[in-house]
Amino acid sequence: CQTPHRHSFYTAGDRDLGVGKTSIIKRYVHQIFSQHYRATIGVDFALKVIQWDNNTVVRLQLWDIAGQERYGNMTRVYYREAVGAMVVFDVTRASTFEAVLKWKDDLDSKVTLNHGRPVPVVLLANKSDQLPSHSPKLDTFCRENGFVAWFETSAKVRPVTRRAALKGLDASWSFL
Ligand code: GDP
Ligand code: MG
């Protein structure tokens, strides 16, 4: 018998729009990418159904929030019942990295799991097709600031293409 599990995940970005939250979800759920910029208004929802194993289907409900809400109190509503969150920054823009801890603090202050444990938060270093993004400093950053993990992501190109494109480039993010 299959046990459906309902999970909610949230993505959050920066005061500067356009880190790629919507693009990551579109790629993950619909396998598409668009250059076309259309800012999210309020919140969008997406559902990814994952056949986890023979006994488990995960219904991953993604809440894609616009980004400005940290300044109001709407995030409290969006975060309710969340079991995990992703904070996204754009590796080409230092200002978006500077906002990461503000989002982490916003999450920690407004939502917890049962028993008061913090909601697990993953950090996504997006647009990694644009810049080589190996950075051991992010391991330390995540440990010190309570992120469970970080990943380089690109909503635009697939990992193999990205590695080929970046081969030979040796720069790192200037702001890390
Ligand atoms: P959001 O405001 O955080 O939801 O950002 P969007 O998903 O709307 O993306 C903003 C812009 O960045 C769009 O023009 C996207 O095409 C572009 N973009 C998003 N992800 C990537 C990526 O991984 N690589 C590149 N090169 N562009 C991206
Ligand atoms: Mg968006």
Short mmCIF file of N, CA and C in Angstrom, two decimals, residues 12-165:
data_model
loop_
_atom_site.label_atom_id
_atom_site.label_comp_id
_atom_site.label_asym_id
_atom_site.label_seq_id
_atom_site.Cartn_x
_atom_site.Cartn_y
_atom_site.Cartn_z
N ALA A 12 13.06 31.18 -0.99
CA ALA A 12 13.08 32.59 -0.65
C ALA A 12 14.30 33.22 -1.29
N GLY A 13 14.20 34.43 -1.65
CA GLY A 13 15.28 35.08 -2.36
C GLY A 13 15.74 36.32 -1.68
N ASP A 14 15.71 37.40 -2.38
CA ASP A 14 16.45 38.55 -1.95
C ASP A 14 15.66 39.80 -2.24
N ARG A 15 16.09 40.89 -1.63
CA ARG A 15 15.45 42.17 -1.94
C ARG A 15 15.62 42.48 -3.43
N ASP A 16 16.77 42.10 -4.00
CA ASP A 16 16.91 42.15 -5.45
C ASP A 16 16.15 40.96 -6.00
N LEU A 17 15.25 41.20 -6.88
CA LEU A 17 14.50 40.08 -7.46
C LEU A 17 15.40 39.33 -8.44
N GLY A 18 14.94 38.19 -8.83
CA GLY A 18 15.58 37.54 -9.96
C GLY A 18 16.75 36.63 -9.65
N VAL A 19 16.79 36.04 -8.45
CA VAL A 19 17.87 35.09 -8.15
C VAL A 19 17.62 33.74 -8.83
N GLY A 20 16.36 33.50 -9.22
CA GLY A 20 16.07 32.26 -9.96
C GLY A 20 15.18 31.27 -9.23
N LYS A 21 14.45 31.72 -8.24
CA LYS A 21 13.59 30.80 -7.48
C LYS A 21 12.54 30.16 -8.38
N THR A 22 11.84 31.01 -9.13
CA THR A 22 10.79 30.50 -10.01
C THR A 22 11.39 29.58 -11.08
N SER A 23 12.55 29.97 -11.61
CA SER A 23 13.20 29.17 -12.65
C SER A 23 13.60 27.79 -12.13
N ILE A 24 14.08 27.73 -10.91
CA ILE A 24 14.48 26.44 -10.32
C ILE A 24 13.28 25.52 -10.21
N ILE A 25 12.17 26.08 -9.76
CA ILE A 25 10.96 25.26 -9.62
C ILE A 25 10.44 24.81 -10.98
N LYS A 26 10.46 25.72 -11.95
CA LYS A 26 9.99 25.35 -13.31
C LYS A 26 10.84 24.24 -13.89
N ARG A 27 12.14 24.35 -13.70
CA ARG A 27 13.05 23.31 -14.19
C ARG A 27 12.78 21.98 -13.48
N TYR A 28 12.64 22.04 -12.17
CA TYR A 28 12.48 20.82 -11.37
C TYR A 28 11.15 20.14 -11.65
N VAL A 29 10.09 20.94 -11.78
CA VAL A 29 8.76 20.35 -11.90
C VAL A 29 8.38 20.11 -13.35
N HIS A 30 8.74 21.05 -14.26
CA HIS A 30 8.28 20.95 -15.65
C HIS A 30 9.40 20.75 -16.66
N GLN A 31 10.65 20.68 -16.19
CA GLN A 31 11.82 20.51 -17.09
C GLN A 31 11.89 21.60 -18.16
N ILE A 32 11.56 22.82 -17.78
CA ILE A 32 11.67 23.91 -18.75
C ILE A 32 12.47 25.07 -18.15
N PHE A 33 12.99 25.91 -19.06
CA PHE A 33 13.69 27.12 -18.63
C PHE A 33 13.33 28.25 -19.59
N SER A 34 13.16 29.43 -19.05
CA SER A 34 12.88 30.59 -19.90
C SER A 34 13.73 31.76 -19.47
N GLN A 35 14.24 32.51 -20.45
CA GLN A 35 15.00 33.73 -20.14
C GLN A 35 14.05 34.83 -19.72
N HIS A 36 12.81 34.61 -20.10
CA HIS A 36 11.82 35.67 -19.92
C HIS A 36 11.61 35.96 -18.44
N TYR A 37 11.81 37.19 -18.08
CA TYR A 37 11.67 37.56 -16.69
C TYR A 37 10.24 37.96 -16.36
N ARG A 38 9.65 37.26 -15.47
CA ARG A 38 8.31 37.61 -15.01
C ARG A 38 8.31 37.48 -13.50
N ALA A 39 8.29 38.60 -12.81
CA ALA A 39 8.39 38.57 -11.35
C ALA A 39 7.16 37.88 -10.76
N THR A 40 7.40 37.07 -9.75
CA THR A 40 6.31 36.41 -9.05
C THR A 40 5.55 37.44 -8.23
N ILE A 41 4.24 37.35 -8.28
CA ILE A 41 3.43 38.25 -7.46
C ILE A 41 2.77 37.42 -6.38
N GLY A 42 2.99 37.81 -5.14
CA GLY A 42 2.42 37.04 -4.03
C GLY A 42 3.11 35.70 -3.91
N VAL A 43 2.37 34.63 -4.17
CA VAL A 43 2.95 33.30 -4.05
C VAL A 43 2.41 32.40 -5.16
N ASP A 44 3.30 31.59 -5.74
CA ASP A 44 2.89 30.58 -6.72
C ASP A 44 3.06 29.20 -6.08
N PHE A 45 2.28 28.26 -6.57
CA PHE A 45 2.38 26.91 -6.02
C PHE A 45 2.75 25.92 -7.12
N ALA A 46 3.51 24.94 -6.75
CA ALA A 46 3.82 23.86 -7.69
C ALA A 46 3.84 22.56 -6.91
N LEU A 47 3.52 21.49 -7.61
CA LEU A 47 3.50 20.18 -6.96
C LEU A 47 4.38 19.22 -7.73
N LYS A 48 5.29 18.59 -7.04
CA LYS A 48 6.13 17.55 -7.64
C LYS A 48 5.80 16.24 -6.93
N VAL A 49 5.34 15.27 -7.73
CA VAL A 49 5.01 13.97 -7.14
C VAL A 49 6.19 13.04 -7.36
N ILE A 50 6.73 12.52 -6.30
CA ILE A 50 7.95 11.70 -6.38
C ILE A 50 7.65 10.30 -5.88
N GLN A 51 7.92 9.32 -6.73
CA GLN A 51 7.81 7.92 -6.30
C GLN A 51 9.08 7.61 -5.52
N TRP A 52 9.01 7.75 -4.23
CA TRP A 52 10.21 7.69 -3.39
C TRP A 52 10.74 6.26 -3.33
N ASP A 53 9.86 5.32 -3.00
CA ASP A 53 10.20 3.90 -3.09
C ASP A 53 8.88 3.15 -3.30
N ASN A 54 8.94 1.82 -3.23
CA ASN A 54 7.74 1.04 -3.54
C ASN A 54 6.57 1.37 -2.63
N ASN A 55 6.87 1.85 -1.45
CA ASN A 55 5.79 2.08 -0.48
C ASN A 55 5.46 3.55 -0.27
N THR A 56 6.21 4.41 -0.93
CA THR A 56 6.08 5.83 -0.56
C THR A 56 5.98 6.73 -1.78
N VAL A 57 4.93 7.51 -1.81
CA VAL A 57 4.84 8.59 -2.80
C VAL A 57 4.91 9.91 -2.04
N VAL A 58 5.87 10.74 -2.44
CA VAL A 58 6.01 12.04 -1.80
C VAL A 58 5.31 13.08 -2.67
N ARG A 59 4.41 13.80 -2.06
CA ARG A 59 3.77 14.93 -2.76
C ARG A 59 4.43 16.20 -2.25
N LEU A 60 5.38 16.68 -3.01
CA LEU A 60 6.20 17.82 -2.59
C LEU A 60 5.53 19.10 -3.05
N GLN A 61 5.02 19.82 -2.10
CA GLN A 61 4.32 21.06 -2.44
C GLN A 61 5.29 22.22 -2.28
N LEU A 62 5.52 22.92 -3.38
CA LEU A 62 6.50 24.01 -3.38
C LEU A 62 5.78 25.35 -3.36
N TRP A 63 6.14 26.18 -2.45
CA TRP A 63 5.57 27.53 -2.37
C TRP A 63 6.65 28.49 -2.83
N ASP A 64 6.36 29.17 -3.91
CA ASP A 64 7.35 30.06 -4.53
C ASP A 64 6.96 31.50 -4.19
N ILE A 65 7.70 32.09 -3.26
CA ILE A 65 7.29 33.43 -2.84
C ILE A 65 8.09 34.50 -3.58
N ALA A 66 7.53 35.68 -3.62
CA ALA A 66 8.06 36.70 -4.53
C ALA A 66 9.39 37.29 -4.07
N GLY A 67 9.56 37.48 -2.80
CA GLY A 67 10.85 37.99 -2.35
C GLY A 67 10.79 39.25 -1.50
N GLN A 68 9.80 40.06 -1.73
CA GLN A 68 9.76 41.30 -0.94
C GLN A 68 9.11 41.07 0.42
N GLU A 69 8.47 39.92 0.58
CA GLU A 69 7.58 39.77 1.74
C GLU A 69 8.27 39.82 3.08
N ARG A 70 9.58 39.63 3.07
CA ARG A 70 10.27 39.64 4.36
C ARG A 70 10.02 40.96 5.09
N TYR A 71 9.73 41.98 4.31
CA TYR A 71 9.53 43.29 4.94
C TYR A 71 8.15 43.43 5.56
N GLY A 72 7.25 42.59 5.18
CA GLY A 72 5.94 42.62 5.81
C GLY A 72 5.82 41.42 6.73
N ASN A 73 4.59 41.06 7.02
CA ASN A 73 4.42 39.91 7.90
C ASN A 73 3.85 38.70 7.16
N MET A 74 3.78 38.80 5.82
CA MET A 74 3.19 37.70 5.05
C MET A 74 4.00 36.42 5.15
N THR A 75 5.30 36.53 5.33
CA THR A 75 6.08 35.30 5.37
C THR A 75 5.60 34.37 6.48
N ARG A 76 5.13 34.96 7.56
CA ARG A 76 4.63 34.13 8.66
C ARG A 76 3.51 33.20 8.15
N VAL A 77 2.68 33.72 7.28
CA VAL A 77 1.59 32.93 6.71
C VAL A 77 2.15 31.88 5.74
N TYR A 78 3.07 32.31 4.89
CA TYR A 78 3.63 31.38 3.90
C TYR A 78 4.43 30.25 4.55
N TYR A 79 5.11 30.56 5.64
CA TYR A 79 5.97 29.55 6.26
C TYR A 79 5.20 28.50 7.07
N ARG A 80 3.97 28.82 7.40
CA ARG A 80 3.20 27.93 8.28
C ARG A 80 3.14 26.52 7.69
N GLU A 81 3.39 25.52 8.51
CA GLU A 81 3.35 24.11 8.10
C GLU A 81 4.51 23.69 7.21
N ALA A 82 5.47 24.57 7.00
CA ALA A 82 6.62 24.19 6.16
C ALA A 82 7.44 23.13 6.87
N VAL A 83 7.94 22.18 6.08
CA VAL A 83 8.83 21.16 6.65
C VAL A 83 10.27 21.35 6.16
N GLY A 84 10.47 22.34 5.32
CA GLY A 84 11.82 22.60 4.83
C GLY A 84 11.79 23.88 4.03
N ALA A 85 12.96 24.47 3.82
CA ALA A 85 13.01 25.70 3.03
C ALA A 85 14.30 25.73 2.22
N MET A 86 14.25 26.45 1.11
CA MET A 86 15.45 26.71 0.32
C MET A 86 15.62 28.22 0.23
N VAL A 87 16.81 28.67 0.55
CA VAL A 87 17.14 30.07 0.36
C VAL A 87 18.08 30.14 -0.84
N VAL A 88 17.74 31.01 -1.80
CA VAL A 88 18.46 31.05 -3.06
C VAL A 88 19.21 32.37 -3.19
N PHE A 89 20.48 32.30 -3.61
CA PHE A 89 21.15 33.53 -4.03
C PHE A 89 21.73 33.34 -5.42
N ASP A 90 22.11 34.47 -6.02
CA ASP A 90 22.61 34.49 -7.40
C ASP A 90 24.12 34.70 -7.33
N VAL A 91 24.89 33.74 -7.81
CA VAL A 91 26.35 33.81 -7.65
C VAL A 91 26.98 34.99 -8.38
N THR A 92 26.22 35.62 -9.27
CA THR A 92 26.78 36.77 -9.99
C THR A 92 26.52 38.09 -9.26
N ARG A 93 25.76 38.05 -8.17
CA ARG A 93 25.43 39.30 -7.47
C ARG A 93 25.63 39.18 -5.98
N ALA A 94 26.68 39.84 -5.49
CA ALA A 94 27.02 39.76 -4.06
C ALA A 94 25.87 40.21 -3.17
N SER A 95 25.11 41.19 -3.63
CA SER A 95 24.02 41.71 -2.78
C SER A 95 23.02 40.61 -2.44
N THR A 96 22.88 39.66 -3.33
CA THR A 96 21.91 38.59 -3.06
C THR A 96 22.44 37.64 -1.99
N PHE A 97 23.76 37.50 -1.94
CA PHE A 97 24.34 36.67 -0.87
C PHE A 97 24.21 37.36 0.48
N GLU A 98 24.34 38.67 0.45
CA GLU A 98 24.23 39.43 1.71
C GLU A 98 22.85 39.29 2.34
N ALA A 99 21.84 39.01 1.52
CA ALA A 99 20.48 38.89 2.05
C ALA A 99 20.18 37.50 2.61
N VAL A 100 21.08 36.55 2.37
CA VAL A 100 20.80 35.16 2.73
C VAL A 100 20.52 35.00 4.23
N LEU A 101 21.35 35.64 5.04
CA LEU A 101 21.18 35.47 6.49
C LEU A 101 19.91 36.15 7.00
N LYS A 102 19.48 37.18 6.28
CA LYS A 102 18.22 37.83 6.68
C LYS A 102 17.06 36.88 6.46
N TRP A 103 17.10 36.14 5.35
CA TRP A 103 16.05 35.15 5.11
C TRP A 103 16.11 34.02 6.12
N LYS A 104 17.32 33.61 6.47
CA LYS A 104 17.48 32.53 7.46
C LYS A 104 16.91 32.98 8.80
N ASP A 105 17.22 34.19 9.20
CA ASP A 105 16.70 34.72 10.47
C ASP A 105 15.18 34.84 10.43
N ASP A 106 14.66 35.27 9.28
CA ASP A 106 13.21 35.41 9.13
C ASP A 106 12.53 34.05 9.32
N LEU A 107 13.10 33.02 8.68
CA LEU A 107 12.55 31.67 8.83
C LEU A 107 12.63 31.21 10.28
N ASP A 108 13.82 31.34 10.87
CA ASP A 108 14.01 30.82 12.23
C ASP A 108 13.10 31.51 13.24
N SER A 109 12.80 32.77 12.98
CA SER A 109 11.99 33.50 13.96
C SER A 109 10.49 33.26 13.77
N LYS A 110 10.10 32.69 12.62
CA LYS A 110 8.66 32.59 12.36
C LYS A 110 8.11 31.17 12.24
N VAL A 111 8.98 30.18 12.12
CA VAL A 111 8.45 28.82 11.93
C VAL A 111 9.37 27.79 12.58
N THR A 112 8.76 26.79 13.20
CA THR A 112 9.51 25.65 13.72
C THR A 112 8.73 24.38 13.39
N LEU A 113 9.44 23.26 13.42
CA LEU A 113 8.76 21.97 13.28
C LEU A 113 8.10 21.64 14.62
N ASN A 114 7.42 20.50 14.65
CA ASN A 114 6.90 20.03 15.94
C ASN A 114 8.06 19.94 16.92
N HIS A 115 7.79 20.07 18.17
CA HIS A 115 8.79 20.00 19.23
C HIS A 115 9.78 21.17 19.16
N GLY A 116 9.44 22.19 18.40
CA GLY A 116 10.26 23.40 18.42
C GLY A 116 11.58 23.32 17.68
N ARG A 117 11.79 22.23 16.96
CA ARG A 117 13.06 22.15 16.21
C ARG A 117 13.01 23.09 15.01
N PRO A 118 14.18 23.65 14.62
CA PRO A 118 14.15 24.54 13.45
C PRO A 118 13.85 23.78 12.17
N VAL A 119 13.21 24.46 11.23
CA VAL A 119 12.95 23.88 9.91
C VAL A 119 14.27 23.77 9.15
N PRO A 120 14.56 22.62 8.55
CA PRO A 120 15.82 22.50 7.79
C PRO A 120 15.85 23.46 6.61
N VAL A 121 16.95 24.17 6.47
CA VAL A 121 17.08 25.15 5.39
C VAL A 121 18.31 24.80 4.55
N VAL A 122 18.10 24.71 3.23
CA VAL A 122 19.17 24.42 2.27
C VAL A 122 19.48 25.71 1.52
N LEU A 123 20.76 25.96 1.31
CA LEU A 123 21.19 27.16 0.59
C LEU A 123 21.51 26.78 -0.86
N LEU A 124 20.92 27.50 -1.81
CA LEU A 124 21.17 27.22 -3.23
C LEU A 124 21.93 28.38 -3.87
N ALA A 125 23.10 28.05 -4.43
CA ALA A 125 23.94 29.04 -5.12
C ALA A 125 23.59 28.94 -6.60
N ASN A 126 22.64 29.77 -7.03
CA ASN A 126 22.08 29.59 -8.37
C ASN A 126 22.82 30.43 -9.42
N LYS A 127 22.53 30.12 -10.67
CA LYS A 127 23.18 30.69 -11.87
C LYS A 127 24.65 30.27 -11.93
N SER A 128 24.93 29.09 -11.45
CA SER A 128 26.31 28.62 -11.41
C SER A 128 26.83 28.31 -12.81
N ASP A 129 25.97 28.40 -13.83
CA ASP A 129 26.47 28.33 -15.21
C ASP A 129 27.25 29.59 -15.58
N GLN A 130 27.07 30.66 -14.80
CA GLN A 130 27.71 31.94 -15.12
C GLN A 130 29.10 32.07 -14.52
N LEU A 131 29.34 31.41 -13.41
CA LEU A 131 30.60 31.57 -12.68
C LEU A 131 30.99 30.24 -12.07
N PRO A 132 32.28 29.93 -12.03
CA PRO A 132 32.68 28.75 -11.26
C PRO A 132 32.35 29.01 -9.80
N SER A 133 31.80 28.05 -9.15
CA SER A 133 31.28 28.37 -7.83
C SER A 133 31.73 27.39 -6.76
N HIS A 134 32.90 26.81 -6.96
CA HIS A 134 33.43 25.98 -5.88
C HIS A 134 33.88 26.92 -4.77
N SER A 135 33.41 26.73 -3.59
CA SER A 135 33.83 27.62 -2.52
C SER A 135 33.79 26.89 -1.20
N PRO A 136 34.96 26.44 -0.72
CA PRO A 136 34.97 25.75 0.57
C PRO A 136 34.44 26.63 1.69
N LYS A 137 34.53 27.95 1.49
CA LYS A 137 34.05 28.84 2.55
C LYS A 137 32.56 28.66 2.81
N LEU A 138 31.83 28.21 1.80
CA LEU A 138 30.39 28.04 2.01
C LEU A 138 30.10 26.88 2.97
N ASP A 139 30.99 25.88 3.01
CA ASP A 139 30.82 24.80 4.00
C ASP A 139 30.83 25.39 5.40
N THR A 140 31.82 26.21 5.66
CA THR A 140 31.94 26.85 6.98
C THR A 140 30.75 27.76 7.24
N PHE A 141 30.40 28.54 6.23
CA PHE A 141 29.27 29.46 6.35
C PHE A 141 28.00 28.70 6.75
N CYS A 142 27.75 27.57 6.10
CA CYS A 142 26.54 26.80 6.39
C CYS A 142 26.60 26.21 7.80
N ARG A 143 27.76 25.70 8.18
CA ARG A 143 27.90 25.12 9.52
C ARG A 143 27.64 26.19 10.58
N GLU A 144 28.24 27.34 10.38
CA GLU A 144 28.14 28.40 11.41
C GLU A 144 26.75 29.01 11.48
N ASN A 145 26.01 28.94 10.38
CA ASN A 145 24.72 29.63 10.35
C ASN A 145 23.52 28.69 10.29
N GLY A 146 23.77 27.40 10.49
CA GLY A 146 22.66 26.46 10.66
C GLY A 146 21.95 26.03 9.39
N PHE A 147 22.60 26.16 8.22
CA PHE A 147 22.03 25.58 7.01
C PHE A 147 22.40 24.10 6.99
N VAL A 148 21.47 23.25 6.54
CA VAL A 148 21.78 21.81 6.54
C VAL A 148 22.72 21.44 5.39
N ALA A 149 22.71 22.21 4.31
CA ALA A 149 23.58 21.90 3.17
C ALA A 149 23.53 23.06 2.18
N TRP A 150 24.49 23.06 1.24
CA TRP A 150 24.38 24.01 0.12
C TRP A 150 24.68 23.28 -1.17
N PHE A 151 24.10 23.78 -2.25
CA PHE A 151 24.31 23.18 -3.56
C PHE A 151 24.46 24.28 -4.60
N GLU A 152 25.35 24.06 -5.57
CA GLU A 152 25.37 24.93 -6.75
C GLU A 152 24.24 24.49 -7.64
N THR A 153 23.49 25.42 -8.15
CA THR A 153 22.41 25.05 -9.06
C THR A 153 22.46 25.92 -10.31
N SER A 154 21.89 25.41 -11.37
CA SER A 154 21.61 26.21 -12.55
C SER A 154 20.27 25.76 -13.08
N ALA A 155 19.35 26.69 -13.15
CA ALA A 155 18.06 26.37 -13.75
C ALA A 155 18.19 26.34 -15.26
N LYS A 156 19.29 26.93 -15.77
CA LYS A 156 19.43 27.11 -17.22
C LYS A 156 20.06 25.90 -17.91
N VAL A 157 21.18 25.45 -17.40
CA VAL A 157 21.88 24.36 -18.11
C VAL A 157 22.02 23.14 -17.21
N ARG A 158 22.13 22.00 -17.83
CA ARG A 158 22.26 20.76 -17.08
C ARG A 158 23.70 20.63 -16.59
N PRO A 159 23.92 19.87 -15.52
CA PRO A 159 25.23 19.82 -14.88
C PRO A 159 26.38 19.49 -15.84
N VAL A 160 26.20 18.54 -16.74
CA VAL A 160 27.30 18.13 -17.62
C VAL A 160 27.69 19.30 -18.53
N THR A 161 26.68 19.96 -19.09
CA THR A 161 26.93 21.12 -19.95
C THR A 161 27.63 22.22 -19.16
N ARG A 162 27.18 22.40 -17.94
CA ARG A 162 27.73 23.46 -17.10
C ARG A 162 29.21 23.19 -16.80
N ARG A 163 29.52 21.94 -16.45
CA ARG A 163 30.92 21.60 -16.14
C ARG A 163 31.79 21.84 -17.36
N ALA A 164 31.30 21.46 -18.53
CA ALA A 164 32.08 21.65 -19.76
C ALA A 164 32.31 23.13 -20.03
N ALA A 165 31.28 23.93 -19.83
CA ALA A 165 31.38 25.36 -20.11
C ALA A 165 32.36 26.04 -19.16
#
